[in-house]
Each structure stands twice: as structure tokens, then as C-alpha cells.
Amino acid sequence: MSIWGKIAGAGVGLAVGGPLGALIGAVAGHLVVDRALQDNEFIFTMALIALSAKMAKADGEVTMEEVEAFERVMRIPPEEARNVQRVYTIAQQDVAGYEIYARQVARIYRDRPAILEDVLDALFYIAAADGKVTPNEITYLETVADIFGFTELEFSRLKASHLGPDKECPYLILGVTPEITDADLRKAYLRLVRENHPDQMLSRGVPKELVDIANAKLSAINVAYDRIRLERGLVQDLATAP
């Protein structure tokens, strides 16, 4: 079931509170309620809409490519485009700074860092949709990542897996340094494969609309590991996750 048009829990906004709760409350009357949809999926989606809108505002302009990228990420059906645009506009016009939204998302998922990484993955994809990521967008993403609790190395890994130039360094994509041992390299690779597998994403409440991003990121991880494996002369079976 798609999240659009059938949104879970009319009372979710009250339970969440804060700027996300206010945003949910502001649009609740425009969305059909489906009690079967998991609250986590709903909250994740609203968080992504809010942070995407704030990123566009921080950059100073909203390009058609970024809007289309957001629509691709979330697979918004034409009949729901107006409702989603309403949510996006309300979030963009909200006087609350993006840091407040980011801190609330960080608190909600403080024990589930993989979900916080999913949010950053989607934001990177949207930011890069027009063929460039501006300095303001990088600053925005760095700040959100810092609020989420990611280290500089972890942010570099995320950035490298999404932006072309950084792919020249395969170690960054795996979030490791060239000094890492072969055994630890394999562990890091397998951990990333597990965390970014589409089934794992779905199991932690990420909407199925984001699976395409997971597949692209997983492909970048595999390519990076294969390149390092060949450079180090490691055997083929090390590149295959169990």
C-alpha cells in the first residue's frame, strides 16, 4: 500500500508533538486516514517532506529538477500531488528553523541510526537532482548529519556514495581509511550491505517508495568494494555478502 492518499493515525501529530506534530496537524484534514499503515512510516515520510522543504529554502531556490526528484523518490501519484504540495509548502513557510526539525527527527530515531541515514540518503538524492549540489546544500546536509550524530568520516561516506567526484576514493564510500586491514574491510563492507538492503529498509519502517535509492547506494558500495578488492588482490568470494 502506498503512503499517499491513505495516511496513518489522525492522532499521530498529537503523539509526536513539536514542529513535526504541528505540521501533521496542519494537513491532517486533507488526508485520508488508514489505520493499517504503520505510524513509523508516516512519521518518516513527514520528516522527509519537512527537511526537503527546508533544504530548498536554505538553498534560496527550488529547481524543477529537485521537485521532480522528490516526486520520483516518493512516487507521488498525480491525484495526490496537490495534497503533498500543500504539506511541502506549509513546511517551507514555517518560521521554525530546519535545525529544530532535525533535532526532533534525531530524538525520534535516536536508537535507530540506520533510519537517520535513510533520511540523509534521500536528501542527498534530491539535492543532486539538478546536476549540482550547492555550498548551501552541503552546509545544510553537514549540519543535519551532525545533529543526527554522524561523524565527519560517516558524512564523507554518505557524500561519496551520492556525489560523483568523491567516487574516485572507494574507501570513502565504505566509510573506512586505506590503512584498514583486509578483515576489517570485509566487516565494514558486509555491514553496509546488510544496512542498505531494501528488505532491511522496509523492516525498519522506511516507505517502499525509497527502495530505488537503496538499490543505487548498494550498487555504489559493491563497486567501491570490488575496486579495493582488486587493488589488494583479494579473492572473489570476499565480495559476496552471505
PDB file of C-alpha atoms in Angstrom:
ATOM      1  CA  MET A   1       0.000   0.000   0.000  1.00  0.00           C
ATOM      2  CA  SER A   2       1.369   3.451  -0.890  1.00  0.00           C
ATOM      3  CA  ILE A   3       1.587   6.039   1.823  1.00  0.00           C
ATOM      4  CA  TRP A   4      -0.059   8.685  -0.320  1.00  0.00           C
ATOM      5  CA  GLY A   5      -3.763   9.305  -0.011  1.00  0.00           C
ATOM      6  CA  LYS A   6      -4.075   6.853   2.894  1.00  0.00           C
ATOM      7  CA  ILE A   7      -2.200   8.285   5.841  1.00  0.00           C
ATOM      8  CA  ALA A   8      -1.994   6.587   9.211  1.00  0.00           C
ATOM      9  CA  GLY A   9      -3.192   7.726  12.598  1.00  0.00           C
ATOM     10  CA  ALA A  10      -5.033  11.038  12.821  1.00  0.00           C
ATOM     11  CA  GLY A  11      -3.645  11.220  16.358  1.00  0.00           C
ATOM     12  CA  VAL A  12      -0.022  10.740  15.316  1.00  0.00           C
ATOM     13  CA  GLY A  13       0.549  14.500  15.251  1.00  0.00           C
ATOM     14  CA  LEU A  14      -0.526  14.842  18.859  1.00  0.00           C
ATOM     15  CA  ALA A  15       1.681  11.931  19.900  1.00  0.00           C
ATOM     16  CA  VAL A  16       4.736  13.280  18.063  1.00  0.00           C
ATOM     17  CA  GLY A  17       4.420  16.903  19.173  1.00  0.00           C
ATOM     18  CA  GLY A  18       6.937  19.593  18.237  1.00  0.00           C
ATOM     19  CA  PRO A  19       7.218  21.063  14.727  1.00  0.00           C
ATOM     20  CA  LEU A  20       6.503  17.705  13.068  1.00  0.00           C
ATOM     21  CA  GLY A  21       3.368  17.296  15.149  1.00  0.00           C
ATOM     22  CA  ALA A  22       2.241  20.792  14.180  1.00  0.00           C
ATOM     23  CA  LEU A  23       2.895  20.038  10.514  1.00  0.00           C
ATOM     24  CA  ILE A  24       0.933  16.792  10.717  1.00  0.00           C
ATOM     25  CA  GLY A  25      -1.926  18.577  12.441  1.00  0.00           C
ATOM     26  CA  ALA A  26      -1.985  21.309   9.804  1.00  0.00           C
ATOM     27  CA  VAL A  27      -2.545  18.849   6.966  1.00  0.00           C
ATOM     28  CA  ALA A  28      -4.489  16.082   8.731  1.00  0.00           C
ATOM     29  CA  GLY A  29      -7.809  17.332   7.435  1.00  0.00           C
ATOM     30  CA  HIS A  30      -6.674  16.995   3.836  1.00  0.00           C
ATOM     31  CA  LEU A  31      -5.537  13.364   4.025  1.00  0.00           C
ATOM     32  CA  VAL A  32      -7.483  10.130   4.173  1.00  0.00           C
ATOM     33  CA  VAL A  33      -6.836   8.045   7.292  1.00  0.00           C
ATOM     34  CA  ASP A  34      -5.754   4.424   7.032  1.00  0.00           C
ATOM     35  CA  ARG A  35      -5.289   2.810  10.440  1.00  0.00           C
ATOM     36  CA  ALA A  36      -3.426  -0.148   8.907  1.00  0.00           C
ATOM     37  CA  LEU A  37      -0.416   1.932   7.886  1.00  0.00           C
ATOM     38  CA  GLN A  38       2.421   1.934  10.400  1.00  0.00           C
ATOM     39  CA  ASP A  39       2.998   5.166  12.312  1.00  0.00           C
ATOM     40  CA  ASN A  40       6.776   4.884  11.753  1.00  0.00           C
ATOM     41  CA  GLU A  41       6.290   5.010   8.006  1.00  0.00           C
ATOM     42  CA  PHE A  42       4.072   8.063   8.297  1.00  0.00           C
ATOM     43  CA  ILE A  43       6.437   9.937  10.622  1.00  0.00           C
ATOM     44  CA  PHE A  44       9.427   9.115   8.397  1.00  0.00           C
ATOM     45  CA  THR A  45       7.638  10.483   5.339  1.00  0.00           C
ATOM     46  CA  MET A  46       6.531  13.689   7.044  1.00  0.00           C
ATOM     47  CA  ALA A  47      10.073  14.201   8.348  1.00  0.00           C
ATOM     48  CA  LEU A  48      11.478  13.785   4.855  1.00  0.00           C
ATOM     49  CA  ILE A  49       8.974  16.257   3.390  1.00  0.00           C
ATOM     50  CA  ALA A  50       9.783  18.824   6.086  1.00  0.00           C
ATOM     51  CA  LEU A  51      13.566  18.527   5.760  1.00  0.00           C
ATOM     52  CA  SER A  52      13.379  18.548   1.940  1.00  0.00           C
ATOM     53  CA  ALA A  53      11.318  21.744   2.038  1.00  0.00           C
ATOM     54  CA  LYS A  54      13.727  23.348   4.491  1.00  0.00           C
ATOM     55  CA  MET A  55      16.706  22.350   2.337  1.00  0.00           C
ATOM     56  CA  ALA A  56      15.127  24.041  -0.689  1.00  0.00           C
ATOM     57  CA  LYS A  57      14.550  27.181   1.369  1.00  0.00           C
ATOM     58  CA  ALA A  58      18.121  27.150   2.705  1.00  0.00           C
ATOM     59  CA  ASP A  59      19.438  26.951  -0.855  1.00  0.00           C
ATOM     60  CA  GLY A  60      17.466  30.032  -1.846  1.00  0.00           C
ATOM     61  CA  GLU A  61      15.714  28.473  -4.823  1.00  0.00           C
ATOM     62  CA  VAL A  62      13.652  25.440  -5.711  1.00  0.00           C
ATOM     63  CA  THR A  63      14.534  23.920  -9.079  1.00  0.00           C
ATOM     64  CA  MET A  64      12.121  21.850 -11.128  1.00  0.00           C
ATOM     65  CA  GLU A  65      14.684  19.036 -11.101  1.00  0.00           C
ATOM     66  CA  GLU A  66      14.618  18.917  -7.307  1.00  0.00           C
ATOM     67  CA  VAL A  67      10.826  18.920  -7.220  1.00  0.00           C
ATOM     68  CA  GLU A  68      10.743  16.127  -9.786  1.00  0.00           C
ATOM     69  CA  ALA A  69      13.389  14.204  -7.814  1.00  0.00           C
ATOM     70  CA  PHE A  70      11.264  14.430  -4.687  1.00  0.00           C
ATOM     71  CA  GLU A  71       8.266  13.167  -6.650  1.00  0.00           C
ATOM     72  CA  ARG A  72      10.364  10.289  -8.016  1.00  0.00           C
ATOM     73  CA  VAL A  73      11.693   9.376  -4.579  1.00  0.00           C
ATOM     74  CA  MET A  74       8.234   9.237  -3.065  1.00  0.00           C
ATOM     75  CA  ARG A  75       6.428   8.020  -6.215  1.00  0.00           C
ATOM     76  CA  ILE A  76       3.636  10.513  -5.757  1.00  0.00           C
ATOM     77  CA  PRO A  77       0.550   9.626  -7.820  1.00  0.00           C
ATOM     78  CA  PRO A  78      -0.921  12.522  -9.841  1.00  0.00           C
ATOM     79  CA  GLU A  79      -4.134  12.543  -7.831  1.00  0.00           C
ATOM     80  CA  GLU A  80      -2.189  13.204  -4.615  1.00  0.00           C
ATOM     81  CA  ALA A  81       0.251  15.811  -5.951  1.00  0.00           C
ATOM     82  CA  ARG A  82      -1.809  18.723  -4.631  1.00  0.00           C
ATOM     83  CA  ASN A  83      -2.012  17.298  -1.100  1.00  0.00           C
ATOM     84  CA  VAL A  84       1.720  16.618  -0.988  1.00  0.00           C
ATOM     85  CA  GLN A  85       2.474  20.097  -2.332  1.00  0.00           C
ATOM     86  CA  ARG A  86       0.349  21.519   0.481  1.00  0.00           C
ATOM     87  CA  VAL A  87       2.483  19.725   3.077  1.00  0.00           C
ATOM     88  CA  TYR A  88       5.680  20.859   1.337  1.00  0.00           C
ATOM     89  CA  THR A  89       4.561  24.493   1.194  1.00  0.00           C
ATOM     90  CA  ILE A  90       3.469  24.588   4.835  1.00  0.00           C
ATOM     91  CA  ALA A  91       6.832  23.166   5.925  1.00  0.00           C
ATOM     92  CA  GLN A  92       8.753  25.608   3.746  1.00  0.00           C
ATOM     93  CA  GLN A  93       6.854  28.619   5.105  1.00  0.00           C
ATOM     94  CA  ASP A  94       7.124  27.530   8.734  1.00  0.00           C
ATOM     95  CA  VAL A  95       9.186  30.038  10.707  1.00  0.00           C
ATOM     96  CA  ALA A  96      10.850  27.223  12.682  1.00  0.00           C
ATOM     97  CA  GLY A  97      14.440  26.639  11.593  1.00  0.00           C
ATOM     98  CA  TYR A  98      15.435  23.366   9.963  1.00  0.00           C
ATOM     99  CA  GLU A  99      17.652  22.560  12.939  1.00  0.00           C
ATOM    100  CA  ILE A 100      14.538  22.240  15.113  1.00  0.00           C
ATOM    101  CA  TYR A 101      13.040  19.700  12.707  1.00  0.00           C
ATOM    102  CA  ALA A 102      16.351  17.836  12.500  1.00  0.00           C
ATOM    103  CA  ARG A 103      16.688  17.664  16.283  1.00  0.00           C
ATOM    104  CA  GLN A 104      13.190  16.257  16.622  1.00  0.00           C
ATOM    105  CA  VAL A 105      13.856  13.624  13.954  1.00  0.00           C
ATOM    106  CA  ALA A 106      17.128  12.769  15.735  1.00  0.00           C
ATOM    107  CA  ARG A 107      15.253  12.298  19.014  1.00  0.00           C
ATOM    108  CA  ILE A 108      12.529  10.155  17.457  1.00  0.00           C
ATOM    109  CA  TYR A 109      15.086   7.813  15.869  1.00  0.00           C
ATOM    110  CA  ARG A 110      17.924   8.187  18.393  1.00  0.00           C
ATOM    111  CA  ASP A 111      18.110   4.402  18.838  1.00  0.00           C
ATOM    112  CA  ARG A 112      17.764   3.685  15.106  1.00  0.00           C
ATOM    113  CA  PRO A 113      20.672   5.392  13.303  1.00  0.00           C
ATOM    114  CA  ALA A 114      20.003   3.420  10.118  1.00  0.00           C
ATOM    115  CA  ILE A 115      16.735   5.333   9.676  1.00  0.00           C
ATOM    116  CA  LEU A 116      18.552   8.638  10.135  1.00  0.00           C
ATOM    117  CA  GLU A 117      20.922   7.548   7.380  1.00  0.00           C
ATOM    118  CA  ASP A 118      17.931   6.747   5.167  1.00  0.00           C
ATOM    119  CA  VAL A 119      16.718  10.336   5.619  1.00  0.00           C
ATOM    120  CA  LEU A 120      20.138  11.718   4.642  1.00  0.00           C
ATOM    121  CA  ASP A 121      20.298   9.413   1.615  1.00  0.00           C
ATOM    122  CA  ALA A 122      17.016  10.801   0.323  1.00  0.00           C
ATOM    123  CA  LEU A 123      18.108  14.399   0.958  1.00  0.00           C
ATOM    124  CA  PHE A 124      21.377  13.838  -0.939  1.00  0.00           C
ATOM    125  CA  TYR A 125      19.463  12.355  -3.869  1.00  0.00           C
ATOM    126  CA  ILE A 126      17.116  15.342  -4.031  1.00  0.00           C
ATOM    127  CA  ALA A 127      19.930  17.891  -3.654  1.00  0.00           C
ATOM    128  CA  ALA A 128      21.901  16.339  -6.520  1.00  0.00           C
ATOM    129  CA  ALA A 129      18.925  16.065  -8.865  1.00  0.00           C
ATOM    130  CA  ASP A 130      19.687  19.259 -10.798  1.00  0.00           C
ATOM    131  CA  GLY A 131      23.230  18.121 -11.542  1.00  0.00           C
ATOM    132  CA  LYS A 132      24.939  20.138  -8.834  1.00  0.00           C
ATOM    133  CA  VAL A 133      24.965  20.382  -5.062  1.00  0.00           C
ATOM    134  CA  THR A 134      25.460  23.967  -3.933  1.00  0.00           C
ATOM    135  CA  PRO A 135      27.650  25.034  -0.990  1.00  0.00           C
ATOM    136  CA  ASN A 136      24.485  25.989   0.907  1.00  0.00           C
ATOM    137  CA  GLU A 137      23.085  22.495   0.381  1.00  0.00           C
ATOM    138  CA  ILE A 138      26.331  20.881   1.542  1.00  0.00           C
ATOM    139  CA  THR A 139      26.297  23.065   4.661  1.00  0.00           C
ATOM    140  CA  TYR A 140      22.677  22.110   5.266  1.00  0.00           C
ATOM    141  CA  LEU A 141      23.410  18.392   4.878  1.00  0.00           C
ATOM    142  CA  GLU A 142      26.509  18.610   7.088  1.00  0.00           C
ATOM    143  CA  THR A 143      24.520  20.345   9.814  1.00  0.00           C
ATOM    144  CA  VAL A 144      21.671  17.836   9.661  1.00  0.00           C
ATOM    145  CA  ALA A 145      24.165  14.950   9.733  1.00  0.00           C
ATOM    146  CA  ASP A 146      25.893  16.489  12.760  1.00  0.00           C
ATOM    147  CA  ILE A 147      22.554  16.882  14.567  1.00  0.00           C
ATOM    148  CA  PHE A 148      21.799  13.254  13.720  1.00  0.00           C
ATOM    149  CA  GLY A 149      25.063  12.266  15.415  1.00  0.00           C
ATOM    150  CA  PHE A 150      27.133  11.265  12.378  1.00  0.00           C
ATOM    151  CA  THR A 151      30.906  11.747  12.455  1.00  0.00           C
ATOM    152  CA  GLU A 152      32.868  13.562   9.745  1.00  0.00           C
ATOM    153  CA  LEU A 153      34.023  10.221   8.334  1.00  0.00           C
ATOM    154  CA  GLU A 154      30.464   8.896   8.256  1.00  0.00           C
ATOM    155  CA  PHE A 155      29.272  12.049   6.489  1.00  0.00           C
ATOM    156  CA  SER A 156      32.116  11.700   3.975  1.00  0.00           C
ATOM    157  CA  ARG A 157      30.982   8.126   3.309  1.00  0.00           C
ATOM    158  CA  LEU A 158      27.416   9.255   2.637  1.00  0.00           C
ATOM    159  CA  LYS A 159      28.568  12.140   0.473  1.00  0.00           C
ATOM    160  CA  ALA A 160      30.893   9.886  -1.501  1.00  0.00           C
ATOM    161  CA  SER A 161      28.146   7.359  -2.218  1.00  0.00           C
ATOM    162  CA  HIS A 162      25.957  10.050  -3.807  1.00  0.00           C
ATOM    163  CA  LEU A 163      28.229  12.647  -5.436  1.00  0.00           C
ATOM    164  CA  GLY A 164      30.307  11.808  -8.499  1.00  0.00           C
ATOM    165  CA  PRO A 165      33.739  13.358  -7.791  1.00  0.00           C
ATOM    166  CA  ASP A 166      34.146  11.652  -4.434  1.00  0.00           C
ATOM    167  CA  LYS A 167      33.663   8.256  -6.028  1.00  0.00           C
ATOM    168  CA  GLU A 168      37.321   8.490  -7.037  1.00  0.00           C
ATOM    169  CA  CYS A 169      38.058   7.356  -3.480  1.00  0.00           C
ATOM    170  CA  PRO A 170      36.355   3.996  -2.904  1.00  0.00           C
ATOM    171  CA  TYR A 171      37.437   3.937   0.748  1.00  0.00           C
ATOM    172  CA  LEU A 172      35.226   6.945   1.481  1.00  0.00           C
ATOM    173  CA  ILE A 173      32.176   5.154   0.111  1.00  0.00           C
ATOM    174  CA  LEU A 174      32.786   2.361   2.618  1.00  0.00           C
ATOM    175  CA  GLY A 175      33.486   4.832   5.425  1.00  0.00           C
ATOM    176  CA  VAL A 176      36.983   3.500   6.089  1.00  0.00           C
ATOM    177  CA  THR A 177      40.589   4.606   5.580  1.00  0.00           C
ATOM    178  CA  PRO A 178      43.219   2.989   3.318  1.00  0.00           C
ATOM    179  CA  GLU A 179      45.033   1.727   6.418  1.00  0.00           C
ATOM    180  CA  ILE A 180      42.218  -0.673   7.305  1.00  0.00           C
ATOM    181  CA  THR A 181      43.047  -4.386   7.426  1.00  0.00           C
ATOM    182  CA  ASP A 182      41.546  -6.803   4.920  1.00  0.00           C
ATOM    183  CA  ALA A 183      39.462  -8.465   7.640  1.00  0.00           C
ATOM    184  CA  ASP A 184      38.045  -5.186   8.960  1.00  0.00           C
ATOM    185  CA  LEU A 185      37.425  -4.009   5.416  1.00  0.00           C
ATOM    186  CA  ARG A 186      35.280  -7.064   4.769  1.00  0.00           C
ATOM    187  CA  LYS A 187      33.351  -6.499   8.021  1.00  0.00           C
ATOM    188  CA  ALA A 188      32.671  -2.867   7.107  1.00  0.00           C
ATOM    189  CA  TYR A 189      31.516  -3.856   3.635  1.00  0.00           C
ATOM    190  CA  LEU A 190      29.166  -6.588   4.846  1.00  0.00           C
ATOM    191  CA  ARG A 191      27.696  -4.273   7.477  1.00  0.00           C
ATOM    192  CA  LEU A 192      26.895  -1.662   4.835  1.00  0.00           C
ATOM    193  CA  VAL A 193      25.374  -4.310   2.574  1.00  0.00           C
ATOM    194  CA  ARG A 194      23.106  -5.503   5.370  1.00  0.00           C
ATOM    195  CA  GLU A 195      22.078  -2.000   6.448  1.00  0.00           C
ATOM    196  CA  ASN A 196      21.312  -0.835   2.920  1.00  0.00           C
ATOM    197  CA  HIS A 197      19.477  -3.910   1.701  1.00  0.00           C
ATOM    198  CA  PRO A 198      15.941  -2.922   0.593  1.00  0.00           C
ATOM    199  CA  ASP A 199      14.363  -5.591   2.804  1.00  0.00           C
ATOM    200  CA  GLN A 200      16.150  -4.153   5.832  1.00  0.00           C
ATOM    201  CA  MET A 201      14.923  -0.671   4.967  1.00  0.00           C
ATOM    202  CA  LEU A 202      11.333  -1.841   4.710  1.00  0.00           C
ATOM    203  CA  SER A 203      11.611  -3.717   8.012  1.00  0.00           C
ATOM    204  CA  ARG A 204      12.591  -0.513   9.842  1.00  0.00           C
ATOM    205  CA  GLY A 205       9.570   1.388   8.546  1.00  0.00           C
ATOM    206  CA  VAL A 206      11.044   3.220   5.563  1.00  0.00           C
ATOM    207  CA  PRO A 207       8.395   3.675   2.838  1.00  0.00           C
ATOM    208  CA  LYS A 208       8.779   1.327  -0.102  1.00  0.00           C
ATOM    209  CA  GLU A 209       8.937   4.422  -2.308  1.00  0.00           C
ATOM    210  CA  LEU A 210      12.594   4.862  -1.241  1.00  0.00           C
ATOM    211  CA  VAL A 211      13.819   1.437  -2.318  1.00  0.00           C
ATOM    212  CA  ASP A 212      15.250   2.789  -5.588  1.00  0.00           C
ATOM    213  CA  ILE A 213      17.688   4.961  -3.616  1.00  0.00           C
ATOM    214  CA  ALA A 214      18.723   1.937  -1.569  1.00  0.00           C
ATOM    215  CA  ASN A 215      19.443  -0.042  -4.730  1.00  0.00           C
ATOM    216  CA  ALA A 216      21.575   2.772  -6.178  1.00  0.00           C
ATOM    217  CA  LYS A 217      23.523   3.160  -2.949  1.00  0.00           C
ATOM    218  CA  LEU A 218      24.052  -0.595  -2.663  1.00  0.00           C
ATOM    219  CA  SER A 219      25.423  -0.620  -6.198  1.00  0.00           C
ATOM    220  CA  ALA A 220      27.931   2.126  -5.302  1.00  0.00           C
ATOM    221  CA  ILE A 221      29.009   0.151  -2.225  1.00  0.00           C
ATOM    222  CA  ASN A 222      29.564  -3.005  -4.280  1.00  0.00           C
ATOM    223  CA  VAL A 223      31.531  -1.154  -6.963  1.00  0.00           C
ATOM    224  CA  ALA A 224      33.741   0.500  -4.327  1.00  0.00           C
ATOM    225  CA  TYR A 225      34.456  -2.787  -2.569  1.00  0.00           C
ATOM    226  CA  ASP A 226      35.223  -4.556  -5.841  1.00  0.00           C
ATOM    227  CA  ARG A 227      37.700  -1.833  -6.769  1.00  0.00           C
ATOM    228  CA  ILE A 228      39.505  -2.107  -3.417  1.00  0.00           C
ATOM    229  CA  ARG A 229      39.394  -5.903  -3.589  1.00  0.00           C
ATOM    230  CA  LEU A 230      41.087  -5.886  -6.979  1.00  0.00           C
ATOM    231  CA  GLU A 231      43.694  -3.352  -5.843  1.00  0.00           C
ATOM    232  CA  ARG A 232      44.529  -5.541  -2.841  1.00  0.00           C
ATOM    233  CA  GLY A 233      44.387  -8.815  -4.726  1.00  0.00           C
ATOM    234  CA  LEU A 234      41.653 -10.255  -2.504  1.00  0.00           C
ATOM    235  CA  VAL A 235      39.798 -13.338  -3.637  1.00  0.00           C
ATOM    236  CA  GLN A 236      36.379 -13.010  -5.253  1.00  0.00           C
ATOM    237  CA  ASP A 237      34.300 -14.648  -2.526  1.00  0.00           C
ATOM    238  CA  LEU A 238      35.115 -11.833  -0.100  1.00  0.00           C
ATOM    239  CA  ALA A 239      32.994  -9.518  -2.215  1.00  0.00           C
ATOM    240  CA  THR A 240      29.886 -11.591  -1.750  1.00  0.00           C
ATOM    241  CA  ALA A 241      27.670 -10.972   1.256  1.00  0.00           C
ATOM    242  CA  PRO A 242      26.221 -14.036   2.962  1.00  0.00           C
TER     243      PRO A 242
END
